[in-house]
XYZ file of C-alpha atoms in Angstrom:
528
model
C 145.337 45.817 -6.167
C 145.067 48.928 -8.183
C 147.213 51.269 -7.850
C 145.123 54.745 -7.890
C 145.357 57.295 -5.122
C 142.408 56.334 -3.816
C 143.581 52.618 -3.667
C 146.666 54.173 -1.819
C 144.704 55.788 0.967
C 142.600 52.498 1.287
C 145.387 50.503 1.853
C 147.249 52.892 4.249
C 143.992 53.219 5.799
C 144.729 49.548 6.431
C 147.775 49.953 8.585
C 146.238 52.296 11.556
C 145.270 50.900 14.936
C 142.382 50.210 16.039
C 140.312 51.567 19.065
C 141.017 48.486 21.181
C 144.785 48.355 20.432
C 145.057 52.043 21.282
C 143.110 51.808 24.628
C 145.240 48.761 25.637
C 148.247 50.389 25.262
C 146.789 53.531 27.169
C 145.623 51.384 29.682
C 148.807 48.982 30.337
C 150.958 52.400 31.309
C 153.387 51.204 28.602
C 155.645 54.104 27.221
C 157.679 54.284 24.260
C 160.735 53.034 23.726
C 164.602 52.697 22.585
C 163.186 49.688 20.578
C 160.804 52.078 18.849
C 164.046 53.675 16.918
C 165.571 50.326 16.298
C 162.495 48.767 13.952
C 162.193 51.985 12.457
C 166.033 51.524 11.098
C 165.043 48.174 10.363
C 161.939 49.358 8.374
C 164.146 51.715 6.696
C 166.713 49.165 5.602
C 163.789 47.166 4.290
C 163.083 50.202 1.391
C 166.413 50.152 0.766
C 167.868 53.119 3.079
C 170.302 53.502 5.873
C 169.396 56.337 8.208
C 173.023 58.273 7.111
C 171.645 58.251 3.396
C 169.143 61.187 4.620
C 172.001 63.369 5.533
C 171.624 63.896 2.169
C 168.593 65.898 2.289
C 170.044 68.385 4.946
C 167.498 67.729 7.421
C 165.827 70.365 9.806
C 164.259 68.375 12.856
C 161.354 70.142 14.877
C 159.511 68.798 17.625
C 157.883 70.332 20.779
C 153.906 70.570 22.263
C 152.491 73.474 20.758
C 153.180 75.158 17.658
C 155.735 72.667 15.686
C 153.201 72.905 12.558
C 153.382 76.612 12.084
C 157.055 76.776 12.842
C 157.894 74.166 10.567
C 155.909 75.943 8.058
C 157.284 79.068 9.422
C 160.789 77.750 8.217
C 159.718 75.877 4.670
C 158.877 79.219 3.297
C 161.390 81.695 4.794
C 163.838 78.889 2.883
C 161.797 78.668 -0.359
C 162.600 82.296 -1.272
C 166.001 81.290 -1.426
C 165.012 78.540 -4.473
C 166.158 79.558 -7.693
C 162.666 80.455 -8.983
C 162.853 83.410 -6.603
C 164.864 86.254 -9.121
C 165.285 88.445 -5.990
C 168.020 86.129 -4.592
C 171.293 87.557 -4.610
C 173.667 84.498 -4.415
C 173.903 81.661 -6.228
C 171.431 79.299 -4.950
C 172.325 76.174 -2.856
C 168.750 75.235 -2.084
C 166.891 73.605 -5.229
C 163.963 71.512 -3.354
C 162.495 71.623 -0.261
C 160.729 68.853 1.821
C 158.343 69.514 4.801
C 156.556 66.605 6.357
C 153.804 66.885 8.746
C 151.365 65.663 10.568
C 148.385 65.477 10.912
C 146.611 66.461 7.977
C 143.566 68.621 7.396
C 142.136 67.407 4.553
C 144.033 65.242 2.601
C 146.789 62.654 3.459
C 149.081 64.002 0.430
C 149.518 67.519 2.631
C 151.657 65.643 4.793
C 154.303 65.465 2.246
C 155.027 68.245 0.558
C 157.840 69.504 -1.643
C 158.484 73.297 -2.581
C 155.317 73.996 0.267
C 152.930 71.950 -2.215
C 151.382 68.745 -1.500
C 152.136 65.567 -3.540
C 149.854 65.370 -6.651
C 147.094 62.389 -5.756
C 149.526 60.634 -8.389
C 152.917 61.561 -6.979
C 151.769 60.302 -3.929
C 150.280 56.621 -4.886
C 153.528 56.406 -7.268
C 155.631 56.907 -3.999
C 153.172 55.163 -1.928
C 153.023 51.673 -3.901
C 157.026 51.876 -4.511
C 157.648 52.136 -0.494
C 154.661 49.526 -0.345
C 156.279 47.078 -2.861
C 159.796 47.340 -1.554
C 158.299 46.436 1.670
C 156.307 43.380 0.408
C 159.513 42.134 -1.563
C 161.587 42.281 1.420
C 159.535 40.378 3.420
C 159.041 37.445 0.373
C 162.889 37.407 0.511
C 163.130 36.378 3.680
C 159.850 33.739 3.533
C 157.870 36.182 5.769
C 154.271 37.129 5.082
C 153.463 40.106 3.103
C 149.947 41.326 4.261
C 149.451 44.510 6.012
C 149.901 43.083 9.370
C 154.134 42.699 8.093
C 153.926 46.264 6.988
C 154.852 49.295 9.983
C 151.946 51.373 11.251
C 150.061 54.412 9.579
C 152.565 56.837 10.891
C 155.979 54.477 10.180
C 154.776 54.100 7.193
C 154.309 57.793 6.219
C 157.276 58.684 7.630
C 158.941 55.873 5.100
C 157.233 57.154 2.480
C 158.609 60.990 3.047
C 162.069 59.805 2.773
C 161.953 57.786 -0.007
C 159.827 60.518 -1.610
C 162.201 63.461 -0.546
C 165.333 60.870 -1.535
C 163.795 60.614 -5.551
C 162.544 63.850 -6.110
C 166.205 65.143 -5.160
C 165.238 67.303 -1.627
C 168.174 69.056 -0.694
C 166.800 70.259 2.000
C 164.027 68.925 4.070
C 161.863 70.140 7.250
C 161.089 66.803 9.531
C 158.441 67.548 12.189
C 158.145 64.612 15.466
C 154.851 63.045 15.486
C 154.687 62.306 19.309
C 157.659 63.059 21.417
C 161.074 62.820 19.886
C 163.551 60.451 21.629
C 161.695 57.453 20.137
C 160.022 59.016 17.388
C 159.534 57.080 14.430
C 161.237 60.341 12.764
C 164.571 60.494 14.948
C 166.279 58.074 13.279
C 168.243 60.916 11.737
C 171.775 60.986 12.092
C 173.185 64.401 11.304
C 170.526 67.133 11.005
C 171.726 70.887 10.411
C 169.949 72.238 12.886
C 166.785 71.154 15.557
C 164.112 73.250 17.138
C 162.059 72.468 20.185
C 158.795 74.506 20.172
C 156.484 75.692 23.196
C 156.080 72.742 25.683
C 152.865 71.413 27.363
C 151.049 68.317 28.692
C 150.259 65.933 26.040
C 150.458 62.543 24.813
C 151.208 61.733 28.342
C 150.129 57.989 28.148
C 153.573 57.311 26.114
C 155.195 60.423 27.207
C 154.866 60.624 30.893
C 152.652 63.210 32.926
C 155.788 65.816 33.871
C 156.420 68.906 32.133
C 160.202 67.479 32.643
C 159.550 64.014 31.284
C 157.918 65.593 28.348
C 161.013 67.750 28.363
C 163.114 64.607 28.336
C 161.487 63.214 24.979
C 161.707 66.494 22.878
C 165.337 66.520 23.676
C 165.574 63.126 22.167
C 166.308 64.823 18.954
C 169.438 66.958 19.820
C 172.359 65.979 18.134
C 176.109 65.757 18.360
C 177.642 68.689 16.313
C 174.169 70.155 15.667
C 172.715 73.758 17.392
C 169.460 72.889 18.610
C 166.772 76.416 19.311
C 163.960 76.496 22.102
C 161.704 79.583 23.142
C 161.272 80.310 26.584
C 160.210 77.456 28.643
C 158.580 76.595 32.080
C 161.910 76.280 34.163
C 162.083 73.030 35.239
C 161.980 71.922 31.020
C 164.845 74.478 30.765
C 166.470 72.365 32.988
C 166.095 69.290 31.535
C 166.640 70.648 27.773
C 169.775 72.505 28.924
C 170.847 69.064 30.671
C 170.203 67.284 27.581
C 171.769 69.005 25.281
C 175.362 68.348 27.350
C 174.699 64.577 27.199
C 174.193 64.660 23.552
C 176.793 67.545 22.367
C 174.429 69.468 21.035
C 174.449 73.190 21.672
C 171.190 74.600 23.058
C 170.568 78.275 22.511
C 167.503 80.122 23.738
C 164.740 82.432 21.975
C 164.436 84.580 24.876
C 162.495 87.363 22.553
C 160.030 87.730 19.926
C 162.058 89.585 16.963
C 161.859 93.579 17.122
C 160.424 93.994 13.954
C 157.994 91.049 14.176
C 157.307 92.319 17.871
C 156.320 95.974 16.139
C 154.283 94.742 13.532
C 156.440 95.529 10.674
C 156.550 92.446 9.417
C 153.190 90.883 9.203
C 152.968 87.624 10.007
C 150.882 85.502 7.303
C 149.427 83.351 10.762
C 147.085 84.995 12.431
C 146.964 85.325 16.751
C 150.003 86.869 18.906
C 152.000 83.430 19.776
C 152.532 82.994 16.161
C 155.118 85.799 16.827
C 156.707 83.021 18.926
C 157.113 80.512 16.463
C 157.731 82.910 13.940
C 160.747 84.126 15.757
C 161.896 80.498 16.650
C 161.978 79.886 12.855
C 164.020 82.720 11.999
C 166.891 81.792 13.787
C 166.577 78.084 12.311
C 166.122 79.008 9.059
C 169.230 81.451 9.573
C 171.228 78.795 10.895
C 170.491 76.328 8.446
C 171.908 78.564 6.022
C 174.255 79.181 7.590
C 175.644 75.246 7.743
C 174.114 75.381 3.742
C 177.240 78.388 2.975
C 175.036 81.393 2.880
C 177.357 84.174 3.962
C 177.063 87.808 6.016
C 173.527 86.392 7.052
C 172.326 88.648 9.918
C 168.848 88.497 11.295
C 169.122 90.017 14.873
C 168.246 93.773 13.838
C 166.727 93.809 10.587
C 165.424 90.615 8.666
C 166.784 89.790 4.669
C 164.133 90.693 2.741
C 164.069 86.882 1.931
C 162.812 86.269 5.550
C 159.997 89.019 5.130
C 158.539 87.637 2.262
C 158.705 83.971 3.775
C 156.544 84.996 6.842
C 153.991 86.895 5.385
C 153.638 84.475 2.742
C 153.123 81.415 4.715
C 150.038 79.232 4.419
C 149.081 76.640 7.081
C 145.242 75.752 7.218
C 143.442 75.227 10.064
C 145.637 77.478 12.533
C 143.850 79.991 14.036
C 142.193 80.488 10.423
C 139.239 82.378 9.663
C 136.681 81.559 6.609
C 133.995 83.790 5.632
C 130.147 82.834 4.596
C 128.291 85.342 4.286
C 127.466 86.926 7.691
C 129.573 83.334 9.575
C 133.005 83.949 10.209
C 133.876 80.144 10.810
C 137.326 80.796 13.374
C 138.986 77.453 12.981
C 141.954 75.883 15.084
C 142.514 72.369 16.164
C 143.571 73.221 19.592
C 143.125 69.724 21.579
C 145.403 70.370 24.642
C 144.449 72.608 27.631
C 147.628 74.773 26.237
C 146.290 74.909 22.388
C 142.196 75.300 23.261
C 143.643 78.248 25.708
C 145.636 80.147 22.632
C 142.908 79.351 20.506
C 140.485 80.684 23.145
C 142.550 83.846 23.346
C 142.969 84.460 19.274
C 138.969 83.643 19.024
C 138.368 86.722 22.031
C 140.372 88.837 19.799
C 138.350 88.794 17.103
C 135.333 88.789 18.818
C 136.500 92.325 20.892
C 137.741 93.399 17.819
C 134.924 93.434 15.831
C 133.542 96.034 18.626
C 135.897 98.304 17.267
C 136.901 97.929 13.885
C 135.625 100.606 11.710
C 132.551 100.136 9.438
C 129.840 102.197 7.845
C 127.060 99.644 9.619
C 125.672 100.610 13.031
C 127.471 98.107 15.325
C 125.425 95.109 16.820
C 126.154 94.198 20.525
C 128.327 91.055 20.224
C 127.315 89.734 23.630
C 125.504 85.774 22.988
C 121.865 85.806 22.348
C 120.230 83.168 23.668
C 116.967 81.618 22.708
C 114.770 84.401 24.923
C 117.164 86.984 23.125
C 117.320 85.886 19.527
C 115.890 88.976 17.988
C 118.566 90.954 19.465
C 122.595 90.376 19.727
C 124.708 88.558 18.056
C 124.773 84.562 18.234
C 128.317 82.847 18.823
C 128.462 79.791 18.732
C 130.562 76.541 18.945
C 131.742 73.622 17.511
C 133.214 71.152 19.042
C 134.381 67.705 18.576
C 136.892 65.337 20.555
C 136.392 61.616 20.392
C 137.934 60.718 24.322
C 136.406 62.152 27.959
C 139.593 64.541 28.180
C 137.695 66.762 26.082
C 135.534 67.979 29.250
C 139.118 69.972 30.700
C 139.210 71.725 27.246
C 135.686 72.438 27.660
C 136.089 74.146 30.983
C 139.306 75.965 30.348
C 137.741 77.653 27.552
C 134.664 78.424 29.028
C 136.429 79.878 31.947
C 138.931 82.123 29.521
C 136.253 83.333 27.404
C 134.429 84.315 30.330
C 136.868 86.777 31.807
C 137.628 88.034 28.411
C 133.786 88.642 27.481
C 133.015 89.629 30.900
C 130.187 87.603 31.012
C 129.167 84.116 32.446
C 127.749 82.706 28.945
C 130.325 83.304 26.320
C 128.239 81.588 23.679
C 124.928 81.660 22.947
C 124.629 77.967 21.055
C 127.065 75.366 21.645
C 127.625 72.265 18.980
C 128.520 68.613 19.510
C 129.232 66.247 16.724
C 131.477 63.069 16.255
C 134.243 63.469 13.419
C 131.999 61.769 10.515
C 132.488 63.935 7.978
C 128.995 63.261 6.052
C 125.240 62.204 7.135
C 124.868 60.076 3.970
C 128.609 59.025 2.712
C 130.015 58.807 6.183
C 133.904 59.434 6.295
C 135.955 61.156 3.429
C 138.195 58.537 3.148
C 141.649 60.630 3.866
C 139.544 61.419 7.237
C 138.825 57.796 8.079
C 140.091 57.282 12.017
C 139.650 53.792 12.804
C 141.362 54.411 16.514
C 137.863 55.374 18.070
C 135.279 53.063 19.041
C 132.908 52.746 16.607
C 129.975 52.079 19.166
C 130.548 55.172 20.374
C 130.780 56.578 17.462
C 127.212 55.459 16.745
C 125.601 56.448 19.969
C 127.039 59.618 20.367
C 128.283 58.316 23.919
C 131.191 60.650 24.357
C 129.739 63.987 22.624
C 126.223 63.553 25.091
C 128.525 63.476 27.698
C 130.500 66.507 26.755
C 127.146 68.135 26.155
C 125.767 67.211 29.812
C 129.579 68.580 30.922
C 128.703 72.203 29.197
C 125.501 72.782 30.820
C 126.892 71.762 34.267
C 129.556 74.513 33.403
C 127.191 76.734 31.541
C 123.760 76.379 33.017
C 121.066 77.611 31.067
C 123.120 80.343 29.349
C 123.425 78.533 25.765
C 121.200 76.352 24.236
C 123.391 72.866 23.113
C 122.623 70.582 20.316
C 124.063 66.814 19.650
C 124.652 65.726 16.242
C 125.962 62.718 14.245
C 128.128 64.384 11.485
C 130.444 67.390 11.307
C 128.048 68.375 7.462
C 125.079 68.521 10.316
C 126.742 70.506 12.584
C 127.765 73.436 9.859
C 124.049 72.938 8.897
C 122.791 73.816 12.391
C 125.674 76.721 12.729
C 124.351 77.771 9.419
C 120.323 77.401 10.524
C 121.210 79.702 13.722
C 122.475 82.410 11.450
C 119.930 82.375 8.838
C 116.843 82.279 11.526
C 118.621 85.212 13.435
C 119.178 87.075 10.494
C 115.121 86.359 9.233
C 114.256 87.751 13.142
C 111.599 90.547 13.649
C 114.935 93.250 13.786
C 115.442 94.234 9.955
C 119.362 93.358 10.350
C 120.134 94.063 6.307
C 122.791 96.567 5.846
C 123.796 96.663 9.612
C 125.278 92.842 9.640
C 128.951 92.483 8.385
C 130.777 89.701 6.858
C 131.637 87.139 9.965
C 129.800 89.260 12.351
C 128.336 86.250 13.768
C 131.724 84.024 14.859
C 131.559 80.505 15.194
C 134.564 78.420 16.447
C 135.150 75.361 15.558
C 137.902 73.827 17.464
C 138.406 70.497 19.992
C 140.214 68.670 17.047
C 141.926 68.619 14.011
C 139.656 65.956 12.467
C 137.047 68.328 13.547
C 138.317 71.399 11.586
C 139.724 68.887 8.052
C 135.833 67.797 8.298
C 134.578 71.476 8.331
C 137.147 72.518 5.659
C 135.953 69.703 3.556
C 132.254 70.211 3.638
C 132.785 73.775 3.460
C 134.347 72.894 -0.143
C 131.615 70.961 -0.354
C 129.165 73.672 -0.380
């Protein structure tokens, strides 16, 4: 085997399930389990590692529903203006590298690794990859066991290896850990001592290995509460509360509570490098980690209740995370991209998306405004299209579907918030097929190929819709920016001369429904 990046992602490509493993294990009822953590130490040991070696890396652990991406990110660059790079710091520095790992990624598999809030270099990561990869073969030679993928943990185990023996060579001294799904048995929470913990907004998700109870998904997140450690939540549905509160007395952690955005994030003063209003939420959460953290680190007289360090400031405005409630512009498309796929997430990302529609109303401009109520196919010569984009590979994508035709229909005050509405699988091409970091091998393919579930999403919208929008079904995400981009151009070539009274991203398309969804539009947006 070779032993280029590219060869990396093939063979890690190797080690996810496939469509009929994953529906079998939906099906069966079967939820995770204590023996989960118990391979994963054993998986660990196998590279070399015991689980206390990580202490080492002064581990933040974040899991939670909604919002455990931006917070984590949230945190990773509040702490990297205290690196030694940054002149403005006033104390010695104790922090010299910083880990965040992350899941899923957008584009590229390397994001999910990153060190200083930059993703591995393509040959960082297949040096790291094929180390973790080898130690793993060599192990299981030892002991007379085979050493093909099928000995090796699964995609996410195996990621999650990786991150620690990456964050254990390059020296992390401190490191940001966000749960894939859940947290009690997460392959993650194998951690023994972490600083500090944070449990983000909860919701229903995952509920075929978490359980279908706001308190049994409670239960989970708590998993990663420590002895000796302070673990942070925001406000909570009451019953979760409950059970997080409960929790944290078996486990001796202390749980404290984000009742309140922070004053001067609240006001505006600081402003927030993530766009839409419950960023404020996780932004606030991640203040009072980060401040802990450094806290247990030895950073003294840290107070962030009144007025934040300047450190903290610069962290949130700076922050990048992609594909968040993140706008691109294209001429006269404003492409609004989140990957919202829970009926929590598509309703925030509904909300953010109504704000910048309403917005654009108002904001100020030298143009004549255009009415930014849908045109439909009778109406093309006159308002604004919006249109969207939407892509989830299972049937529970028809609840999304209604909950945000039902928000954006009170906000617009109309029955038809869009004029044209997109389907499309998550192949990222027409002619290539799947980018190869975007390769998902958990779907069925034959529905990939007939466009099964996406025809019956589009059959869903019209029963919700009726004739308000007109809906289109195509094979690839790189077809489905094409017929976004086709709407624009042949409402922008209609009978109305529209030059000079059409702004940049006047005519909003979201694209949300997935994260596969949005990496695929990100990537042939580079594309172009």
């Amino acid at each position: 085997m070779d032993r280029t990046y590219s060869d990396a992602v093939k063979a890690l490509n190797s080690l996810q399930s496939n469509a009929s493993v994953v529906n079998a294990i939906r099906q069966s009822g079967r939820m995770m389990n204590a023996q989960a953590i118990a391979e994963m130490v054993e998986w660990c040991r196998k590279i070399g590692y015991e689980p206390s070696d990580f202490n080492r890396l002064n581990v933040i652990h974040i899991a939670g529903t909604k919002g455990k991406g931006s917070t984590s990110a949230f945190i990773s660059s509040i702490l990297a203006q205290y690196l030694p790079s940054h002149a403005e710091v006033a104390q010695p520095s104790k922090l010299h590298k910083i880990g965040l790992y992350t899941s899923p990624h957008l584009r590229f598999v390397r994001e999910r690794i990153q060190v200083n809030n930059a993703p591995l270099s393509e040959a960082a990561f297949a040096s790291y990859f094929f180390q973790t990869w080898d130690r793993l073969e060599a192990s299981a030679a030892a002991v007379g066991e085979p050493t093909n993928p099928c000995a090796k943990p699964v995609y996410f185990r195996f990621l999650t290896l990786m991150a620690f023996h990456t964050y254990m060579s390059e020296g992390v001294d401190t490191a940001v850990i966000e749960c894939g799904i859940g947290g009690e048995y997460d392959s993650t929470n194998i951690l023994v001592q972490p600083t500090v913990t944070g449990i983000t907004s909860l919701g229903i998700d995952h509920t075929f290995v978490l359980g279908n109870t706001i308190t049994e998904i409670a239960w989970h997140k708590a998993g990663i509460m420590k002895k000796g450690s302070v673990c942070y939540t925001v406000q909570q549905p009451e019953a979760a509360i409950a059970v997080l509160r409960k929790r944290a007395v078996e486990r001796g952690s202390e749980l404290r509570l984000v009742a309140e955005r922070h004053p001067q994030i609240v006001s505006g003063e600081v402003v927030l490098g993530l766009a839409a209003d419950f960023q404020k939420t996780n932004a606030s959460l991640a203040v009072e980690i980060a401040a802990e953290h450094l806290r247990v680190l030895g950073f003294e007289g840290l107070d962030v209740k009144d007025k934040l360090p300047e450190e903290f400031v610069r962290g949130l405005e700076q922050v990048k995370w992609g594909g968040r409630c993140e706008t691109r512009f294209e001429g006269p498309i404003g492409w609004h991209l989140d990957g919202g796929h829970t009926l929590e997430s598509i309703t925030v990302a509904g909300q953010w998306y109504a704000e910048c529609v309403l917005a654009s109303q108002t904001s100020p401009s030298n143009n004549p405004p255009q009415s930014t109520a849908p045109s439909t196919s009778a109406d093309s010569k006159g308002s604004l299209p919006r249109i969207l984009l939407f892509n989830q590979q299972t049937r529970a994508g028809l609840p999304l579907l209604k909950t945000l035709h039902g928000l954006l229909s009170d906000q617009f005050r109309e029955g038809h918030p869009f004029s044209h509405v997109i389907f499309c699988s998550n192949i990222t091409f027409a002619d290539s097929g799947f980018r190869p970091d975007l390769i998902s091998i958990n779907v069925s393919q034959e529905e990939l190929e007939d466009l099964r579930v996406q025809k019956e999403l589009a059959q869903g919208w019209e029963d919700i819709d009726g004739k308000g929008s007109e809906i289109f079904v195509v094979r690839t995400i790189e077809e489905a920016v094409e017929k976004a981009r086709h709407i624009a151009r042949k409402w922008m070539e209609g009978d109305v001369h529209r030059e000079g009274t059409t702004r940049d991203g006047d005519i909003k398309v979201l694209v949300t429904g997935s994260v596969h969804l949005v990496g695929g539009v990100l990537e042939v947006l580079a594309a172009d």
